[in-house]
Coordinates of C-alpha atoms in Angstrom, one line a residue:
M24 CA 13.5 28.6 23.8
E25 CA 9.8 27.3 22.1
F26 CA 9.4 24.0 21.8
S27 CA 6.3 24.5 19.4
P28 CA 8.0 23.2 16.1
I29 CA 9.7 20.2 17.3
I30 CA 6.6 18.9 18.8
A31 CA 4.6 19.3 15.9
A32 CA 7.1 17.5 13.6
L33 CA 7.7 14.7 16.0
I34 CA 4.3 14.1 16.9
A35 CA 3.3 14.2 13.0
F36 CA 6.3 11.7 12.3
L37 CA 5.3 9.1 14.6
V38 CA 1.3 9.5 14.4
C39 CA 1.8 9.4 10.5
A40 CA 4.7 6.2 10.5
A41 CA 2.8 4.7 13.2
S42 CA -0.9 4.8 11.4
G43 CA 0.6 2.6 8.3
K44 CA 0.2 -0.3 10.3
V45 CA -3.5 0.5 10.9
V46 CA -4.3 2.5 7.7
I47 CA -2.6 0.3 5.0
P48 CA -4.5 -2.8 5.4
Y49 CA -7.8 -1.3 6.2
L50 CA -7.2 0.3 2.4
H51 CA -6.8 -3.0 1.1
K52 CA -9.6 -4.5 3.1
L53 CA -11.5 -1.9 1.3
K54 CA -9.8 -2.4 -2.3
F55 CA -8.6 1.5 -2.8
G56 CA -6.2 -0.2 -5.0
Q57 CA -4.2 2.2 -7.6
T58 CA -5.2 1.7 -11.0
I59 CA -2.0 2.2 -12.9
L60 CA -2.5 4.6 -16.4
D61 CA -1.5 2.9 -19.3
I62 CA 0.3 5.8 -20.8
G63 CA 2.7 5.5 -18.0
P64 CA 6.2 3.4 -17.8
K65 CA 5.0 -0.5 -18.5
W66 CA 6.7 -1.4 -15.8
H67 CA 4.1 0.4 -13.6
A68 CA 2.2 -2.0 -14.1
N69 CA 3.6 -3.9 -11.7
K70 CA 2.6 -1.2 -8.6
Q71 CA -1.3 -2.3 -10.1
G72 CA -3.6 -2.9 -6.9
T73 CA -1.2 -1.1 -4.7
P74 CA -3.2 1.0 -2.2
T75 CA -3.8 4.6 -2.3
M76 CA -5.4 7.4 -0.2
G77 CA -2.5 6.6 1.9
G78 CA -2.6 11.0 2.1
V79 CA -4.8 10.8 4.8
M80 CA -2.2 9.4 6.8
I81 CA 0.3 12.4 6.2
I82 CA -3.1 14.7 6.7
F83 CA -3.8 13.1 10.0
G84 CA 0.0 13.4 11.3
V85 CA 0.1 16.9 10.6
I86 CA -3.2 18.1 11.9
I87 CA -2.7 16.2 15.3
G88 CA 0.8 17.2 15.3
V89 CA 0.0 21.1 15.3
I90 CA -3.3 20.6 17.8
L91 CA -0.6 19.2 19.8
S92 CA 1.7 21.6 19.9
I93 CA -0.8 24.8 20.4
L94 CA -1.8 22.7 23.4
A95 CA 1.7 22.2 24.8
S96 CA 2.6 25.9 24.1
F97 CA -0.8 27.0 25.6
M98 CA -0.1 24.9 28.9
Y99 CA 3.3 26.5 29.3
G100 CA 2.8 29.6 28.1
G101 CA 5.2 29.4 24.6
E102 CA 5.1 31.8 22.5
F103 CA 3.6 30.1 19.5
F104 CA 0.5 30.6 21.6
I105 CA 1.1 34.3 22.5
S106 CA 1.5 34.7 18.8
L107 CA -1.6 33.9 17.6
K108 CA -3.3 36.6 19.7
V109 CA -1.9 38.9 17.7
T110 CA -4.5 40.5 15.5
G111 CA -4.8 39.0 12.1
Q112 CA -2.1 35.9 12.8
L113 CA -5.0 33.7 14.0
T114 CA -6.6 34.3 10.8
K115 CA -3.8 33.6 8.6
F116 CA -2.5 30.7 10.6
V117 CA -5.6 29.3 10.4
A118 CA -6.7 30.1 6.5
G119 CA -3.1 27.7 5.9
I120 CA -4.3 25.3 7.2
V121 CA -8.4 25.3 6.0
L122 CA -6.7 25.7 2.2
A123 CA -4.6 22.6 2.9
L124 CA -7.5 20.8 3.4
G125 CA -9.6 22.1 0.9
M126 CA -6.9 21.0 -1.4
G127 CA -6.8 17.6 0.2
A128 CA -10.6 16.8 0.7
I129 CA -10.7 17.8 -3.7
G130 CA -8.1 15.1 -3.5
F131 CA -9.6 12.8 -1.3
I132 CA -13.2 12.8 -3.8
D133 CA -11.3 12.5 -6.8
D134 CA -9.4 9.4 -5.3
Y135 CA -12.6 8.4 -4.0
I136 CA -14.2 8.4 -7.5
K137 CA -11.7 6.8 -9.0
V138 CA -11.1 4.0 -6.9
V139 CA -15.2 3.5 -7.0
K140 CA -15.2 3.6 -10.3
K141 CA -11.7 1.4 -10.8
R142 CA -10.5 3.8 -13.0
N143 CA -8.3 6.9 -13.5
L144 CA -10.6 9.4 -14.1
G145 CA -12.2 11.1 -11.4
L146 CA -13.5 14.5 -11.1
T147 CA -13.6 16.0 -14.6
A148 CA -10.6 18.3 -15.0
K149 CA -13.9 21.5 -14.8
Q150 CA -14.9 20.0 -11.3
K151 CA -11.6 20.1 -10.3
T152 CA -10.4 23.5 -11.9
F153 CA -14.0 25.2 -10.2
L154 CA -13.1 23.9 -6.6
Q155 CA -9.8 24.7 -6.6
F156 CA -10.5 28.1 -7.6
L157 CA -13.2 28.2 -5.2
V158 CA -10.5 27.0 -2.2
A159 CA -8.2 29.4 -3.7
A160 CA -10.3 32.2 -3.5
G161 CA -11.6 31.6 0.0
F162 CA -7.6 32.0 0.9
L163 CA -7.1 34.8 -0.2
L164 CA -10.0 36.3 1.3
A165 CA -8.9 35.2 4.5
L166 CA -5.4 36.4 3.8
W167 CA -7.0 40.0 2.8
L168 CA -9.3 40.4 6.1
S169 CA -6.5 39.1 8.0
G170 CA -4.7 42.6 6.9
Y171 CA -2.4 41.0 4.6
N172 CA -1.0 44.6 3.2
T173 CA 2.5 43.7 1.7
T174 CA 4.7 41.2 0.0
W175 CA 8.3 41.0 0.1
I176 CA 10.2 40.2 -3.3
P177 CA 14.0 39.4 -2.9
F178 CA 16.1 42.4 -4.0
V179 CA 13.2 44.9 -4.3
G180 CA 12.0 44.4 -0.5
Y181 CA 8.1 44.8 0.8
V182 CA 5.6 46.1 -2.1
P183 CA 2.1 47.1 -1.3
V184 CA -0.6 44.8 -2.6
N185 CA -3.9 46.9 -1.7
E186 CA -3.4 49.8 -3.8
G187 CA -2.6 51.0 -7.4
I188 CA -0.4 48.4 -9.4
G189 CA -0.1 46.4 -6.5
L190 CA -3.5 45.0 -6.6
I191 CA -2.7 42.9 -9.5
F192 CA -1.3 40.8 -6.8
W193 CA -4.3 39.1 -5.8
P194 CA -6.2 37.7 -9.4
I195 CA -2.2 36.5 -9.8
S196 CA -2.3 35.1 -6.7
L197 CA -5.2 33.2 -7.7
F198 CA -3.2 31.1 -10.9
F199 CA -0.6 30.8 -8.5
I200 CA -2.0 29.0 -5.9
Y201 CA -3.6 26.8 -8.9
G202 CA -0.6 26.3 -10.7
F203 CA 1.9 25.2 -7.5
T204 CA -1.3 23.0 -6.1
N205 CA -1.3 21.1 -9.5
A206 CA 2.5 20.9 -10.1
V207 CA 3.1 19.5 -6.6
N208 CA 0.5 17.1 -7.8
L209 CA 2.3 16.2 -10.7
T210 CA 5.1 15.4 -8.8
D211 CA 3.7 12.4 -7.5
G212 CA 4.4 9.9 -9.7
I213 CA 7.0 7.4 -8.6
D214 CA 7.8 6.1 -5.5
G215 CA 8.4 8.4 -2.7
L216 CA 9.2 11.4 -5.0
A217 CA 6.6 14.6 -4.1
S218 CA 7.0 13.1 -0.1
T219 CA 10.8 13.4 0.0
V220 CA 10.7 16.4 -2.3
T221 CA 8.3 18.5 0.1
L222 CA 10.1 17.0 2.7
V223 CA 13.1 19.3 1.7
V224 CA 11.0 22.1 0.9
C225 CA 9.3 22.4 4.2
C226 CA 12.5 22.1 6.0
G227 CA 13.5 24.7 4.0
F228 CA 10.2 26.6 4.8
M229 CA 10.8 26.2 8.3
L230 CA 14.6 27.6 8.6
C231 CA 12.8 30.7 6.6
A232 CA 9.8 31.3 9.3
G233 CA 12.4 30.4 12.3
Y234 CA 14.4 33.6 10.7
L235 CA 11.7 35.8 10.7
Q236 CA 10.5 34.8 14.0
N237 CA 7.1 33.2 12.9
I238 CA 6.4 30.6 15.1
G239 CA 3.1 30.0 13.8
Y240 CA 4.1 28.7 9.9
N241 CA 7.8 27.7 11.7
T242 CA 5.4 25.1 13.5
L243 CA 3.2 24.1 10.1
A244 CA 6.5 23.4 8.2
C245 CA 7.9 21.6 10.8
A246 CA 4.6 19.1 10.8
V247 CA 4.4 18.5 7.5
A248 CA 7.6 17.9 6.9
G249 CA 7.3 15.3 10.0
G250 CA 4.0 14.0 8.2
C251 CA 6.2 13.5 4.6
A252 CA 9.2 11.5 7.1
G253 CA 6.3 9.3 8.2
F254 CA 4.8 8.6 5.0
V255 CA 8.5 7.9 3.2
V256 CA 8.5 5.4 5.4
W257 CA 6.0 3.5 3.9
N258 CA 6.0 5.6 0.6
A259 CA 9.8 4.7 -0.5
H260 CA 10.5 2.2 -3.7
P261 CA 8.7 -0.3 -3.4
A262 CA 6.0 1.5 -2.0
K263 CA 3.0 -0.3 0.4
V264 CA 1.0 3.3 -0.3
F265 CA 1.2 5.9 -2.4
M266 CA -0.6 9.3 -1.2
G267 CA -3.2 10.0 -4.1
D268 CA -4.3 13.3 -5.1
T269 CA -5.7 13.5 -1.5
G270 CA -2.2 13.7 0.0
S271 CA -0.2 15.7 -3.2
M272 CA -2.9 18.1 -3.3
F273 CA -2.7 18.7 0.6
L274 CA 1.1 19.1 0.3
G275 CA 0.2 21.4 -2.7
G276 CA -2.2 23.4 -0.4
A277 CA 0.4 23.7 2.6
V278 CA 3.7 24.6 0.3
V279 CA 1.4 27.2 -0.7
A280 CA 0.1 28.5 2.5
L281 CA 3.9 28.5 3.6
S282 CA 5.3 30.7 1.3
Y283 CA 2.3 33.2 1.7
G284 CA 2.5 32.7 5.5
I285 CA 6.1 34.0 5.4
N286 CA 4.5 36.7 3.5
C287 CA 7.3 36.0 0.4
P288 CA 4.9 33.4 -1.9
I289 CA 7.5 34.1 -5.0
I290 CA 10.1 32.2 -3.3
L291 CA 8.4 29.1 -3.6
L292 CA 9.4 29.6 -7.3
L293 CA 12.9 28.9 -6.1
I294 CA 12.1 26.5 -3.3
G295 CA 9.7 24.6 -5.6
I296 CA 11.9 24.6 -8.4
V297 CA 10.9 20.7 -8.7
Y298 CA 7.7 21.2 -8.8
L299 CA 8.0 23.9 -11.6
C300 CA 9.9 21.8 -14.1
E301 CA 7.6 19.1 -13.7
A302 CA 4.4 20.8 -14.6
F303 CA 6.5 23.0 -17.2
S304 CA 7.6 19.7 -18.4
V305 CA 4.1 19.1 -19.4
I306 CA 3.5 22.2 -20.9
L307 CA 6.0 22.2 -23.1
Q308 CA 5.6 18.4 -24.2
V309 CA 2.0 19.4 -25.1
A310 CA 3.0 22.5 -27.0
Y311 CA 5.6 21.1 -29.1
F312 CA 3.9 18.0 -29.9
K313 CA 1.3 19.8 -31.2
K314 CA 3.2 22.3 -33.1
T315 CA 5.9 19.2 -34.5
Q316 CA 4.2 16.2 -33.9
K317 CA 6.9 14.7 -32.1
R318 CA 7.9 14.4 -28.3
L319 CA 10.7 17.1 -26.9
F320 CA 10.7 14.7 -23.9
K321 CA 11.0 10.6 -23.8
M322 CA 7.4 11.6 -21.7
S323 CA 6.3 13.8 -19.1
P324 CA 6.4 14.8 -16.4
I325 CA 9.9 15.2 -16.4
H326 CA 11.0 12.0 -14.0
H327 CA 9.3 9.5 -16.0
H328 CA 11.8 11.0 -18.8
F329 CA 14.8 10.0 -16.9
E330 CA 12.9 6.5 -16.3
L331 CA 12.9 5.5 -19.8
S332 CA 16.4 7.3 -20.0
G333 CA 17.5 4.6 -18.1
W334 CA 17.5 5.9 -13.9
S335 CA 16.3 4.0 -10.9
E336 CA 13.3 5.5 -9.0
G337 CA 15.7 5.7 -6.3
K338 CA 18.1 7.6 -8.3
I339 CA 15.6 9.9 -9.5
V340 CA 14.0 11.0 -6.1
T341 CA 17.6 11.4 -4.6
V342 CA 19.0 13.7 -7.6
F343 CA 15.3 15.5 -7.7
S344 CA 15.7 16.1 -3.7
L345 CA 19.5 17.3 -3.6
V346 CA 18.3 20.0 -6.3
T347 CA 15.5 20.8 -4.0
L348 CA 17.8 21.2 -1.4
I349 CA 20.4 23.6 -3.3
A350 CA 17.5 25.9 -4.1
S351 CA 16.1 25.9 -0.6
T352 CA 19.8 26.7 0.9
L353 CA 19.6 29.9 -1.6
A354 CA 16.3 30.6 -0.5
V355 CA 17.1 30.5 3.0
F356 CA 20.1 32.9 2.3
L357 CA 17.9 35.3 0.4
I358 CA 15.4 36.0 3.1
V359 CA 18.4 36.3 5.5
L360 CA 20.6 38.4 3.7
F361 CA 18.0 40.4 2.3
N362 CA 14.8 40.6 4.0

C-alpha cells in the first residue's frame, strides 16, 4: 500500500495548523492587516486589520508535506517515487507545483503592495494579467515537453491535442487556467469559504487521481486538502487570519494543475462549479448593469448576494461546500464509469 498521500495530507495539515501560532502573531507585528473595500457589505468593516497573507501557511504546509512524502517513498521504495521515474511524469508533476507556486508568488506580490500601501489596490489589472498568462504559458510548455498529447472528455473519450483541430486545446487552456485561477480568488470573500470549498474540491481530485492510479497528483491533492484543513482552523468564522491573494491564487493554480494532472481539465467545470458561479456572477452583474443600469444580484460575487439576503457566513460556507461535494461526487462517478 502506498502511504505517500496520507503522509502528505497529515504533514500539510499539521504544518499549516501549527504555523498559525507563529505566522499570525508575526503578521500582527508587521501590521500586515487587511484593508476592507468600501464596496463590500458594511459589517465587513469589523474585519479591518485582520492579518492577511496567511496563504503562506498553506504553501508551507503543502510543500513540506509533498517533500516529506517523496522522501518517505524513496526510503521505502514506494510507488510514488517509482512513478516519478516514468518518462514525462516528473516534468508533469513538477510543472503542477510550479504553476501553483507561480500563481501564489503573483498573489504575494499583490498582497505585499496592498499592505505596504495600506490600500486594496496592489498590482494593476494589466500587470497581474500579464504575469498570470506568463506562468500559465510556462506550465503549458512544460506539459507539451512532458509528452502531454491527449485529453479525456467525458462521453467522448481521449482526444489528441497535438494535431489538427486538437491544437486549439493549447490557446483555450491558456484562458482556462487564467480564468479558474481568478475564479478561486473571487471565492475568497468570506471567512472559511475558499479554504473549505477547495478542501472538498481537492478530495474530489484525490479520489479521481487515486482511481486513475496517478500517485503523484493523488499525493498533491491530499497535500493541498490537508493544507486547506489546517488553514480552516484559523480561517473559520470569525477568522483570525485571511489567506489573501497569496493563498487564493496558490489554490487556484493548484486546482487547475490537478485537473491537468489527471488528464481531464474539463472536469474542473463540474468539480469547481462554485468557482464558476462566483466568476460568472461578477460577469453577469457587470453586463446586466451596463445594459439596464440595474443590478442583477444585490452584490457580486454571489456569496455577497446571499450575505445581503440574510444568510450567515457559516451557512454560506456550508451550502457552497455541500454543492461542491455533490458536484465532486458526480465528477468521480464520471471518471470511474466512463474513463
